[in-house]
mmCIF file with all atom_site columns, C-alpha atoms in Angstrom:
data_model
loop_
_atom_site.group_PDB
_atom_site.id
_atom_site.type_symbol
_atom_site.label_atom_id
_atom_site.label_alt_id
_atom_site.label_comp_id
_atom_site.label_asym_id
_atom_site.label_entity_id
_atom_site.label_seq_id
_atom_site.pdbx_PDB_ins_code
_atom_site.Cartn_x
_atom_site.Cartn_y
_atom_site.Cartn_z
_atom_site.occupancy
_atom_site.B_iso_or_equiv
_atom_site.pdbx_formal_charge
_atom_site.auth_seq_id
_atom_site.auth_comp_id
_atom_site.auth_asym_id
_atom_site.auth_atom_id
_atom_site.pdbx_PDB_model_num
ATOM 1   C CA . MET A 1 1   ? -28.005 -0.709  -1.592  1.00 0.00 ? 1   MET A CA 1
ATOM 2   C CA . SER A 1 2   ? -27.682 1.554   1.428   1.00 0.00 ? 2   SER A CA 1
ATOM 3   C CA . LEU A 1 3   ? -25.557 0.733   4.466   1.00 0.00 ? 3   LEU A CA 1
ATOM 4   C CA . PRO A 1 4   ? -28.626 0.185   6.696   1.00 0.00 ? 4   PRO A CA 1
ATOM 5   C CA . GLU A 1 5   ? -30.047 -2.250  4.121   1.00 0.00 ? 5   GLU A CA 1
ATOM 6   C CA . LEU A 1 6   ? -26.712 -4.077  3.862   1.00 0.00 ? 6   LEU A CA 1
ATOM 7   C CA . ALA A 1 7   ? -26.384 -4.207  7.652   1.00 0.00 ? 7   ALA A CA 1
ATOM 8   C CA . ASP A 1 8   ? -29.858 -5.721  7.890   1.00 0.00 ? 8   ASP A CA 1
ATOM 9   C CA . LEU A 1 9   ? -29.000 -8.287  5.212   1.00 0.00 ? 9   LEU A CA 1
ATOM 10  C CA . LEU A 1 10  ? -25.771 -9.285  6.975   1.00 0.00 ? 10  LEU A CA 1
ATOM 11  C CA . CYS A 1 11  ? -27.339 -9.149  10.446  1.00 0.00 ? 11  CYS A CA 1
ATOM 12  C CA . THR A 1 12  ? -24.734 -6.716  11.688  1.00 0.00 ? 12  THR A CA 1
ATOM 13  C CA . ASP A 1 13  ? -24.560 -3.166  12.987  1.00 0.00 ? 13  ASP A CA 1
ATOM 14  C CA . VAL A 1 14  ? -24.320 -0.166  10.663  1.00 0.00 ? 14  VAL A CA 1
ATOM 15  C CA . GLU A 1 15  ? -21.414 1.191   12.726  1.00 0.00 ? 15  GLU A CA 1
ATOM 16  C CA . VAL A 1 16  ? -19.440 -1.980  11.972  1.00 0.00 ? 16  VAL A CA 1
ATOM 17  C CA . LEU A 1 17  ? -19.906 -1.507  8.233   1.00 0.00 ? 17  LEU A CA 1
ATOM 18  C CA . LYS A 1 18  ? -18.856 2.133   8.490   1.00 0.00 ? 18  LYS A CA 1
ATOM 19  C CA . GLN A 1 19  ? -15.424 0.930   9.595   1.00 0.00 ? 19  GLN A CA 1
ATOM 20  C CA . LEU A 1 20  ? -14.914 -0.956  6.325   1.00 0.00 ? 20  LEU A CA 1
ATOM 21  C CA . TRP A 1 21  ? -12.814 0.816   3.760   1.00 0.00 ? 21  TRP A CA 1
ATOM 22  C CA . GLY A 1 22  ? -14.969 1.862   0.825   1.00 0.00 ? 22  GLY A CA 1
ATOM 23  C CA . ALA A 1 23  ? -18.075 2.410   2.928   1.00 0.00 ? 23  ALA A CA 1
ATOM 24  C CA . GLU A 1 24  ? -17.208 6.095   3.164   1.00 0.00 ? 24  GLU A CA 1
ATOM 25  C CA . PRO A 1 25  ? -18.079 7.832   -0.122  1.00 0.00 ? 25  PRO A CA 1
ATOM 26  C CA . PRO A 1 26  ? -15.225 9.364   -2.135  1.00 0.00 ? 26  PRO A CA 1
ATOM 27  C CA . THR A 1 27  ? -14.609 13.096  -2.270  1.00 0.00 ? 27  THR A CA 1
ATOM 28  C CA . PRO A 1 28  ? -15.919 15.098  -5.260  1.00 0.00 ? 28  PRO A CA 1
ATOM 29  C CA . GLU A 1 29  ? -12.442 14.618  -6.803  1.00 0.00 ? 29  GLU A CA 1
ATOM 30  C CA . GLY A 1 30  ? -12.807 10.849  -6.501  1.00 0.00 ? 30  GLY A CA 1
ATOM 31  C CA . LYS A 1 31  ? -10.327 10.463  -3.635  1.00 0.00 ? 31  LYS A CA 1
ATOM 32  C CA . ARG A 1 32  ? -10.712 7.677   -1.097  1.00 0.00 ? 32  ARG A CA 1
ATOM 33  C CA . ARG A 1 33  ? -9.686  8.150   2.520   1.00 0.00 ? 33  ARG A CA 1
ATOM 34  C CA . LEU A 1 34  ? -7.529  5.557   4.231   1.00 0.00 ? 34  LEU A CA 1
ATOM 35  C CA . GLY A 1 35  ? -6.550  6.721   7.706   1.00 0.00 ? 35  GLY A CA 1
ATOM 36  C CA . GLY A 1 36  ? -5.016  10.167  7.388   1.00 0.00 ? 36  GLY A CA 1
ATOM 37  C CA . VAL A 1 37  ? -4.446  9.947   3.624   1.00 0.00 ? 37  VAL A CA 1
ATOM 38  C CA . TYR A 1 38  ? -6.803  10.805  0.789   1.00 0.00 ? 38  TYR A CA 1
ATOM 39  C CA . LEU A 1 39  ? -5.792  8.611   -2.142  1.00 0.00 ? 39  LEU A CA 1
ATOM 40  C CA . ARG A 1 40  ? -6.157  9.761   -5.732  1.00 0.00 ? 40  ARG A CA 1
ATOM 41  C CA . PRO A 1 41  ? -8.074  7.309   -7.980  1.00 0.00 ? 41  PRO A CA 1
ATOM 42  C CA . HIS A 1 42  ? -4.903  6.016   -9.685  1.00 0.00 ? 42  HIS A CA 1
ATOM 43  C CA . MET A 1 43  ? -3.440  5.163   -6.270  1.00 0.00 ? 43  MET A CA 1
ATOM 44  C CA . VAL A 1 44  ? -6.100  2.510   -5.662  1.00 0.00 ? 44  VAL A CA 1
ATOM 45  C CA . CYS A 1 45  ? -5.692  -0.914  -7.299  1.00 0.00 ? 45  CYS A CA 1
ATOM 46  C CA . GLN A 1 46  ? -8.392  -2.022  -9.706  1.00 0.00 ? 46  GLN A CA 1
ATOM 47  C CA . HIS A 1 47  ? -7.368  -5.683  -9.459  1.00 0.00 ? 47  HIS A CA 1
ATOM 48  C CA . ALA A 1 48  ? -6.892  -8.181  -6.638  1.00 0.00 ? 48  ALA A CA 1
ATOM 49  C CA . ARG A 1 49  ? -3.724  -8.770  -4.660  1.00 0.00 ? 49  ARG A CA 1
ATOM 50  C CA . ARG A 1 50  ? -2.865  -11.754 -2.567  1.00 0.00 ? 50  ARG A CA 1
ATOM 51  C CA . LEU A 1 51  ? -0.485  -12.881 0.117   1.00 0.00 ? 51  LEU A CA 1
ATOM 52  C CA . PRO A 1 52  ? 1.100   -16.287 -0.619  1.00 0.00 ? 52  PRO A CA 1
ATOM 53  C CA . ALA A 1 53  ? -1.222  -18.762 1.102   1.00 0.00 ? 53  ALA A CA 1
ATOM 54  C CA . ARG A 1 54  ? 1.680   -20.709 2.537   1.00 0.00 ? 54  ARG A CA 1
ATOM 55  C CA . ARG A 1 55  ? 2.290   -17.662 4.711   1.00 0.00 ? 55  ARG A CA 1
ATOM 56  C CA . ARG A 1 56  ? -1.256  -17.521 6.009   1.00 0.00 ? 56  ARG A CA 1
ATOM 57  C CA . VAL A 1 57  ? -4.736  -18.680 5.048   1.00 0.00 ? 57  VAL A CA 1
ATOM 58  C CA . ILE A 1 58  ? -6.526  -15.548 3.879   1.00 0.00 ? 58  ILE A CA 1
ATOM 59  C CA . GLU A 1 59  ? -9.899  -14.842 5.437   1.00 0.00 ? 59  GLU A CA 1
ATOM 60  C CA . ALA A 1 60  ? -10.228 -11.250 4.231   1.00 0.00 ? 60  ALA A CA 1
ATOM 61  C CA . ASP A 1 61  ? -8.330  -8.559  2.389   1.00 0.00 ? 61  ASP A CA 1
ATOM 62  C CA . GLN A 1 62  ? -6.558  -5.812  4.288   1.00 0.00 ? 62  GLN A CA 1
ATOM 63  C CA . ALA A 1 63  ? -7.334  -2.259  3.229   1.00 0.00 ? 63  ALA A CA 1
ATOM 64  C CA . THR A 1 64  ? -3.659  -1.460  2.608   1.00 0.00 ? 64  THR A CA 1
ATOM 65  C CA . TRP A 1 65  ? -3.496  -4.250  0.009   1.00 0.00 ? 65  TRP A CA 1
ATOM 66  C CA . MET A 1 66  ? -5.694  -2.052  -2.179  1.00 0.00 ? 66  MET A CA 1
ATOM 67  C CA . VAL A 1 67  ? -3.200  0.807   -2.234  1.00 0.00 ? 67  VAL A CA 1
ATOM 68  C CA . GLN A 1 68  ? -1.112  0.849   -5.404  1.00 0.00 ? 68  GLN A CA 1
ATOM 69  C CA . HIS A 1 69  ? 2.203   1.653   -3.751  1.00 0.00 ? 69  HIS A CA 1
ATOM 70  C CA . LEU A 1 70  ? 1.736   -0.519  -0.644  1.00 0.00 ? 70  LEU A CA 1
ATOM 71  C CA . ASN A 1 71  ? 2.346   -3.869  -2.338  1.00 0.00 ? 71  ASN A CA 1
ATOM 72  C CA . PHE A 1 72  ? 3.283   -5.764  0.799   1.00 0.00 ? 72  PHE A CA 1
ATOM 73  C CA . CYS A 1 73  ? 1.621   -7.245  3.869   1.00 0.00 ? 73  CYS A CA 1
ATOM 74  C CA . PRO A 1 74  ? 2.375   -5.198  7.015   1.00 0.00 ? 74  PRO A CA 1
ATOM 75  C CA . ASP A 1 75  ? 1.809   -8.242  9.248   1.00 0.00 ? 75  ASP A CA 1
ATOM 76  C CA . THR A 1 76  ? 4.109   -10.790 7.595   1.00 0.00 ? 76  THR A CA 1
ATOM 77  C CA . TRP A 1 77  ? 6.413   -8.348  5.719   1.00 0.00 ? 77  TRP A CA 1
ATOM 78  C CA . SER A 1 78  ? 5.882   -10.407 2.580   1.00 0.00 ? 78  SER A CA 1
ATOM 79  C CA . MET A 1 79  ? 5.445   -9.105  -0.951  1.00 0.00 ? 79  MET A CA 1
ATOM 80  C CA . LEU A 1 80  ? 1.934   -9.332  -2.355  1.00 0.00 ? 80  LEU A CA 1
ATOM 81  C CA . PHE A 1 81  ? 1.332   -10.659 -5.850  1.00 0.00 ? 81  PHE A CA 1
ATOM 82  C CA . ASP A 1 82  ? -1.341  -9.919  -8.431  1.00 0.00 ? 82  ASP A CA 1
ATOM 83  C CA . THR A 1 83  ? -0.920  -12.671 -11.063 1.00 0.00 ? 83  THR A CA 1
ATOM 84  C CA . CYS A 1 84  ? -1.800  -16.362 -10.930 1.00 0.00 ? 84  CYS A CA 1
ATOM 85  C CA . PRO A 1 85  ? 1.300   -18.611 -10.756 1.00 0.00 ? 85  PRO A CA 1
ATOM 86  C CA . THR A 1 86  ? -0.382  -21.125 -13.072 1.00 0.00 ? 86  THR A CA 1
ATOM 87  C CA . CYS A 1 87  ? -2.281  -19.256 -15.803 1.00 0.00 ? 87  CYS A CA 1
ATOM 88  C CA . ARG A 1 88  ? -0.298  -15.996 -15.392 1.00 0.00 ? 88  ARG A CA 1
ATOM 89  C CA . CYS A 1 89  ? -3.500  -13.939 -15.601 1.00 0.00 ? 89  CYS A CA 1
ATOM 90  C CA . MET A 1 90  ? -4.078  -10.882 -13.479 1.00 0.00 ? 90  MET A CA 1
ATOM 91  C CA . LEU A 1 91  ? -6.004  -11.852 -10.373 1.00 0.00 ? 91  LEU A CA 1
ATOM 92  C CA . THR A 1 92  ? -9.620  -10.727 -10.415 1.00 0.00 ? 92  THR A CA 1
ATOM 93  C CA . TRP A 1 93  ? -11.858 -10.216 -7.441  1.00 0.00 ? 93  TRP A CA 1
ATOM 94  C CA . PRO A 1 94  ? -12.587 -13.667 -5.999  1.00 0.00 ? 94  PRO A CA 1
ATOM 95  C CA . SER A 1 95  ? -15.970 -15.212 -5.445  1.00 0.00 ? 95  SER A CA 1
ATOM 96  C CA . ALA A 1 96  ? -17.139 -15.879 -1.916  1.00 0.00 ? 96  ALA A CA 1
ATOM 97  C CA . GLU A 1 97  ? -15.986 -19.523 -2.082  1.00 0.00 ? 97  GLU A CA 1
ATOM 98  C CA . SER A 1 98  ? -12.268 -18.831 -1.691  1.00 0.00 ? 98  SER A CA 1
ATOM 99  C CA . LEU A 1 99  ? -9.726  -16.094 -1.328  1.00 0.00 ? 99  LEU A CA 1
ATOM 100 C CA . ASN A 1 100 ? -6.883  -18.560 -1.812  1.00 0.00 ? 100 ASN A CA 1
ATOM 101 C CA . SER A 1 101 ? -7.368  -19.683 -5.423  1.00 0.00 ? 101 SER A CA 1
ATOM 102 C CA . CYS A 1 102 ? -7.379  -18.109 -8.875  1.00 0.00 ? 102 CYS A CA 1
ATOM 103 C CA . ASN A 1 103 ? -10.858 -17.061 -9.907  1.00 0.00 ? 103 ASN A CA 1
ATOM 104 C CA . ARG A 1 104 ? -10.046 -17.884 -13.561 1.00 0.00 ? 104 ARG A CA 1
ATOM 105 C CA . CYS A 1 105 ? -8.325  -21.284 -13.560 1.00 0.00 ? 105 CYS A CA 1
ATOM 106 C CA . GLY A 1 106 ? -8.969  -22.392 -9.983  1.00 0.00 ? 106 GLY A CA 1
ATOM 107 C CA . ALA A 1 107 ? -5.282  -22.974 -9.186  1.00 0.00 ? 107 ALA A CA 1
ATOM 108 C CA . LEU A 1 108 ? -4.280  -22.692 -5.546  1.00 0.00 ? 108 LEU A CA 1
ATOM 109 C CA . LEU A 1 109 ? -2.288  -19.560 -4.856  1.00 0.00 ? 109 LEU A CA 1
ATOM 110 C CA . SER A 1 110 ? -0.149  -21.441 -2.341  1.00 0.00 ? 110 SER A CA 1
ATOM 111 C CA . ASP A 1 111 ? 2.026   -22.464 -5.303  1.00 0.00 ? 111 ASP A CA 1
ATOM 112 C CA . ARG A 1 112 ? 3.272   -18.924 -5.574  1.00 0.00 ? 112 ARG A CA 1
ATOM 113 C CA . GLY A 1 113 ? 6.638   -18.262 -3.948  1.00 0.00 ? 113 GLY A CA 1
ATOM 114 C CA . SER A 1 114 ? 7.054   -15.350 -1.597  1.00 0.00 ? 114 SER A CA 1
ATOM 115 C CA . LYS A 1 115 ? 9.620   -12.638 -1.037  1.00 0.00 ? 115 LYS A CA 1
ATOM 116 C CA . THR A 1 116 ? 10.283  -11.149 2.369   1.00 0.00 ? 116 THR A CA 1
ATOM 117 C CA . ILE A 1 117 ? 11.018  -7.451  2.804   1.00 0.00 ? 117 ILE A CA 1
ATOM 118 C CA . PRO A 1 118 ? 14.545  -6.838  4.163   1.00 0.00 ? 118 PRO A CA 1
ATOM 119 C CA . HIS A 1 119 ? 14.758  -5.729  7.784   1.00 0.00 ? 119 HIS A CA 1
ATOM 120 C CA . ARG A 1 120 ? 16.610  -2.565  6.738   1.00 0.00 ? 120 ARG A CA 1
ATOM 121 C CA . ASP A 1 121 ? 13.464  -1.257  4.992   1.00 0.00 ? 121 ASP A CA 1
ATOM 122 C CA . ARG A 1 122 ? 10.875  -2.104  7.641   1.00 0.00 ? 122 ARG A CA 1
ATOM 123 C CA . ALA A 1 123 ? 11.249  0.924   9.911   1.00 0.00 ? 123 ALA A CA 1
ATOM 124 C CA . ALA A 1 124 ? 10.748  3.319   6.982   1.00 0.00 ? 124 ALA A CA 1
ATOM 125 C CA . LEU A 1 125 ? 7.768   1.334   5.692   1.00 0.00 ? 125 LEU A CA 1
ATOM 126 C CA . ARG A 1 126 ? 6.251   1.197   9.163   1.00 0.00 ? 126 ARG A CA 1
ATOM 127 C CA . TRP A 1 127 ? 6.372   5.007   9.239   1.00 0.00 ? 127 TRP A CA 1
ATOM 128 C CA . VAL A 1 128 ? 4.500   5.144   5.900   1.00 0.00 ? 128 VAL A CA 1
ATOM 129 C CA . LEU A 1 129 ? 1.863   2.815   7.355   1.00 0.00 ? 129 LEU A CA 1
ATOM 130 C CA . TRP A 1 130 ? 1.395   5.212   10.275  1.00 0.00 ? 130 TRP A CA 1
ATOM 131 C CA . LEU A 1 131 ? 0.105   7.778   7.768   1.00 0.00 ? 131 LEU A CA 1
ATOM 132 C CA . VAL A 1 132 ? -2.790  5.498   6.794   1.00 0.00 ? 132 VAL A CA 1
ATOM 133 C CA . SER A 1 133 ? -3.688  4.567   10.375  1.00 0.00 ? 133 SER A CA 1
ATOM 134 C CA . GLU A 1 134 ? -7.203  5.242   11.636  1.00 0.00 ? 134 GLU A CA 1
ATOM 135 C CA . ASP A 1 135 ? -5.661  6.407   14.916  1.00 0.00 ? 135 ASP A CA 1
ATOM 136 C CA . LYS A 1 136 ? -5.299  10.183  14.681  1.00 0.00 ? 136 LYS A CA 1
ATOM 137 C CA . GLU A 1 137 ? -2.517  10.244  17.278  1.00 0.00 ? 137 GLU A CA 1
ATOM 138 C CA . ILE A 1 138 ? -0.453  7.791   15.233  1.00 0.00 ? 138 ILE A CA 1
ATOM 139 C CA . VAL A 1 139 ? -1.005  9.882   12.089  1.00 0.00 ? 139 VAL A CA 1
ATOM 140 C CA . ALA A 1 140 ? 0.061   13.012  13.963  1.00 0.00 ? 140 ALA A CA 1
ATOM 141 C CA . ALA A 1 141 ? 3.171   11.232  15.260  1.00 0.00 ? 141 ALA A CA 1
ATOM 142 C CA . ALA A 1 142 ? 4.098   10.273  11.690  1.00 0.00 ? 142 ALA A CA 1
ATOM 143 C CA . ILE A 1 143 ? 3.680   13.844  10.439  1.00 0.00 ? 143 ILE A CA 1
ATOM 144 C CA . SER A 1 144 ? 5.767   15.172  13.341  1.00 0.00 ? 144 SER A CA 1
ATOM 145 C CA . LYS A 1 145 ? 8.780   13.225  12.073  1.00 0.00 ? 145 LYS A CA 1
ATOM 146 C CA . VAL A 1 146 ? 8.855   15.175  8.784   1.00 0.00 ? 146 VAL A CA 1
ATOM 147 C CA . PRO A 1 147 ? 11.657  17.801  8.757   1.00 0.00 ? 147 PRO A CA 1
ATOM 148 C CA . ALA A 1 148 ? 10.376  21.369  9.176   1.00 0.00 ? 148 ALA A CA 1
ATOM 149 C CA . PHE A 1 149 ? 11.949  22.315  5.825   1.00 0.00 ? 149 PHE A CA 1
ATOM 150 C CA . PHE A 1 150 ? 9.034   20.745  3.946   1.00 0.00 ? 150 PHE A CA 1
ATOM 151 C CA . ASP A 1 151 ? 6.455   22.819  5.863   1.00 0.00 ? 151 ASP A CA 1
ATOM 152 C CA . ILE A 1 152 ? 3.594   20.354  5.364   1.00 0.00 ? 152 ILE A CA 1
ATOM 153 C CA . GLN A 1 153 ? 0.994   19.358  7.941   1.00 0.00 ? 153 GLN A CA 1
ATOM 154 C CA . SER A 1 154 ? -1.244  17.026  5.940   1.00 0.00 ? 154 SER A CA 1
ATOM 155 C CA . ALA A 1 155 ? -0.762  13.247  5.948   1.00 0.00 ? 155 ALA A CA 1
ATOM 156 C CA . THR A 1 156 ? -1.886  13.243  2.322   1.00 0.00 ? 156 THR A CA 1
ATOM 157 C CA . ASP A 1 157 ? 0.852   15.704  1.342   1.00 0.00 ? 157 ASP A CA 1
ATOM 158 C CA . VAL A 1 158 ? 3.452   13.736  3.294   1.00 0.00 ? 158 VAL A CA 1
ATOM 159 C CA . TYR A 1 159 ? 2.368   10.495  1.615   1.00 0.00 ? 159 TYR A CA 1
ATOM 160 C CA . GLU A 1 160 ? 2.441   11.996  -1.877  1.00 0.00 ? 160 GLU A CA 1
ATOM 161 C CA . LEU A 1 161 ? 5.863   13.565  -1.241  1.00 0.00 ? 161 LEU A CA 1
ATOM 162 C CA . THR A 1 162 ? 7.152   10.160  -0.143  1.00 0.00 ? 162 THR A CA 1
ATOM 163 C CA . ILE A 1 163 ? 5.768   8.520   -3.285  1.00 0.00 ? 163 ILE A CA 1
ATOM 164 C CA . ALA A 1 164 ? 7.334   11.229  -5.461  1.00 0.00 ? 164 ALA A CA 1
ATOM 165 C CA . PHE A 1 165 ? 10.761  10.656  -3.891  1.00 0.00 ? 165 PHE A CA 1
ATOM 166 C CA . GLY A 1 166 ? 10.318  6.907   -4.256  1.00 0.00 ? 166 GLY A CA 1
ATOM 167 C CA . GLN A 1 167 ? 9.420   7.287   -7.925  1.00 0.00 ? 167 GLN A CA 1
ATOM 168 C CA . ALA A 1 168 ? 12.549  9.393   -8.442  1.00 0.00 ? 168 ALA A CA 1
ATOM 169 C CA . VAL A 1 169 ? 14.643  6.580   -6.937  1.00 0.00 ? 169 VAL A CA 1
ATOM 170 C CA . TYR A 1 170 ? 12.830  4.070   -9.169  1.00 0.00 ? 170 TYR A CA 1
ATOM 171 C CA . ALA A 1 171 ? 13.440  6.167   -12.316 1.00 0.00 ? 171 ALA A CA 1
ATOM 172 C CA . LYS A 1 172 ? 17.101  6.659   -11.432 1.00 0.00 ? 172 LYS A CA 1
ATOM 173 C CA . ARG A 1 173 ? 17.630  2.937   -10.893 1.00 0.00 ? 173 ARG A CA 1
ATOM 174 C CA . TYR A 1 174 ? 16.319  2.002   -14.332 1.00 0.00 ? 174 TYR A CA 1
ATOM 175 C CA . GLU A 1 175 ? 17.250  5.051   -16.420 1.00 0.00 ? 175 GLU A CA 1
ATOM 176 C CA . ARG A 1 176 ? 19.941  3.195   -18.422 1.00 0.00 ? 176 ARG A CA 1
ATOM 177 C CA . SER A 1 177 ? 18.201  -0.153  -18.536 1.00 0.00 ? 177 SER A CA 1
ATOM 178 C CA . GLN A 1 178 ? 15.897  -1.457  -21.237 1.00 0.00 ? 178 GLN A CA 1
ATOM 179 C CA . PHE A 1 179 ? 14.209  -3.593  -18.614 1.00 0.00 ? 179 PHE A CA 1
ATOM 180 C CA . LYS A 1 180 ? 11.932  -1.584  -16.362 1.00 0.00 ? 180 LYS A CA 1
ATOM 181 C CA . GLY A 1 181 ? 11.463  -3.419  -13.087 1.00 0.00 ? 181 GLY A CA 1
ATOM 182 C CA . HIS A 1 182 ? 8.373   -3.333  -10.945 1.00 0.00 ? 182 HIS A CA 1
ATOM 183 C CA . TRP A 1 183 ? 7.713   -0.886  -8.143  1.00 0.00 ? 183 TRP A CA 1
ATOM 184 C CA . THR A 1 184 ? 8.838   -2.527  -4.917  1.00 0.00 ? 184 THR A CA 1
ATOM 185 C CA . PRO A 1 185 ? 8.601   -1.754  -1.200  1.00 0.00 ? 185 PRO A CA 1
ATOM 186 C CA . GLY A 1 186 ? 12.316  -0.955  -1.465  1.00 0.00 ? 186 GLY A CA 1
ATOM 187 C CA . HIS A 1 187 ? 11.497  2.069   -3.638  1.00 0.00 ? 187 HIS A CA 1
ATOM 188 C CA . LEU A 1 188 ? 8.875   3.211   -1.137  1.00 0.00 ? 188 LEU A CA 1
ATOM 189 C CA . ALA A 1 189 ? 11.309  2.763   1.757   1.00 0.00 ? 189 ALA A CA 1
ATOM 190 C CA . ALA A 1 190 ? 13.926  4.779   -0.139  1.00 0.00 ? 190 ALA A CA 1
ATOM 191 C CA . GLY A 1 191 ? 11.391  7.569   -0.669  1.00 0.00 ? 191 GLY A CA 1
ATOM 192 C CA . ALA A 1 192 ? 10.518  7.524   3.026   1.00 0.00 ? 192 ALA A CA 1
ATOM 193 C CA . ARG A 1 193 ? 14.164  7.774   4.036   1.00 0.00 ? 193 ARG A CA 1
ATOM 194 C CA . MET A 1 194 ? 14.680  10.700  1.658   1.00 0.00 ? 194 MET A CA 1
ATOM 195 C CA . VAL A 1 195 ? 11.889  12.537  3.448   1.00 0.00 ? 195 VAL A CA 1
ATOM 196 C CA . LEU A 1 196 ? 12.793  11.584  7.005   1.00 0.00 ? 196 LEU A CA 1
ATOM 197 C CA . GLU A 1 197 ? 16.556  12.026  6.678   1.00 0.00 ? 197 GLU A CA 1
ATOM 198 C CA . TYR A 1 198 ? 16.517  15.266  4.674   1.00 0.00 ? 198 TYR A CA 1
ATOM 199 C CA . PRO A 1 199 ? 18.889  17.014  3.954   1.00 0.00 ? 199 PRO A CA 1
ATOM 200 C CA . ARG A 1 200 ? 21.440  14.240  4.515   1.00 0.00 ? 200 ARG A CA 1
ATOM 201 C CA . SER A 1 201 ? 19.417  11.941  2.267   1.00 0.00 ? 201 SER A CA 1
ATOM 202 C CA . ILE A 1 202 ? 20.162  14.006  -0.837  1.00 0.00 ? 202 ILE A CA 1
ATOM 203 C CA . TRP A 1 203 ? 23.868  14.563  -0.247  1.00 0.00 ? 203 TRP A CA 1
ATOM 204 C CA . GLY A 1 204 ? 24.729  11.371  -2.068  1.00 0.00 ? 204 GLY A CA 1
ATOM 205 C CA . LEU A 1 205 ? 22.826  12.517  -5.169  1.00 0.00 ? 205 LEU A CA 1
ATOM 206 C CA . TYR A 1 206 ? 25.442  15.109  -6.078  1.00 0.00 ? 206 TYR A CA 1
#
């Protein structure tokens, strides 16, 4: 179905639908654009994520919830979750009836506890979110904070560098542990600080 056909069906304007993430076709390499960043296919979640309903009744997903490494809500600073607290199954895309219950067993997702992101990580995470803003001036401001040493001008390159540093922190944290924890906003914040505070950020590694 084309966008004009969908707009006619929903009784809305085509320009409104163009603002929805996913309406813009991917690049030939399969990348999806979110703000200033072109996301590789593996960086986009293939399952649903939810904010604990006790925090807020969900009326619609946010585009950032679909990004693999952005597993938090930028409005409430709460961790997102992707498994049902009752049946423990991975959340699938919900039907139109509700965004606040499991599509498999019907359990309310309000039973799921929530974790709040520490204040010490929020400034770094807010900078990462600037990279995926639709406001070009905000994206440019985010890029301008990257030390000249890295010599990169693309929001996509900045984002991927941040993820790479974050993954290095994640690997280091669990290198001697049999239990491999989940990727958290703390890892992303650590990666952001390594970029923004370079070279001081790597002094403690040696």
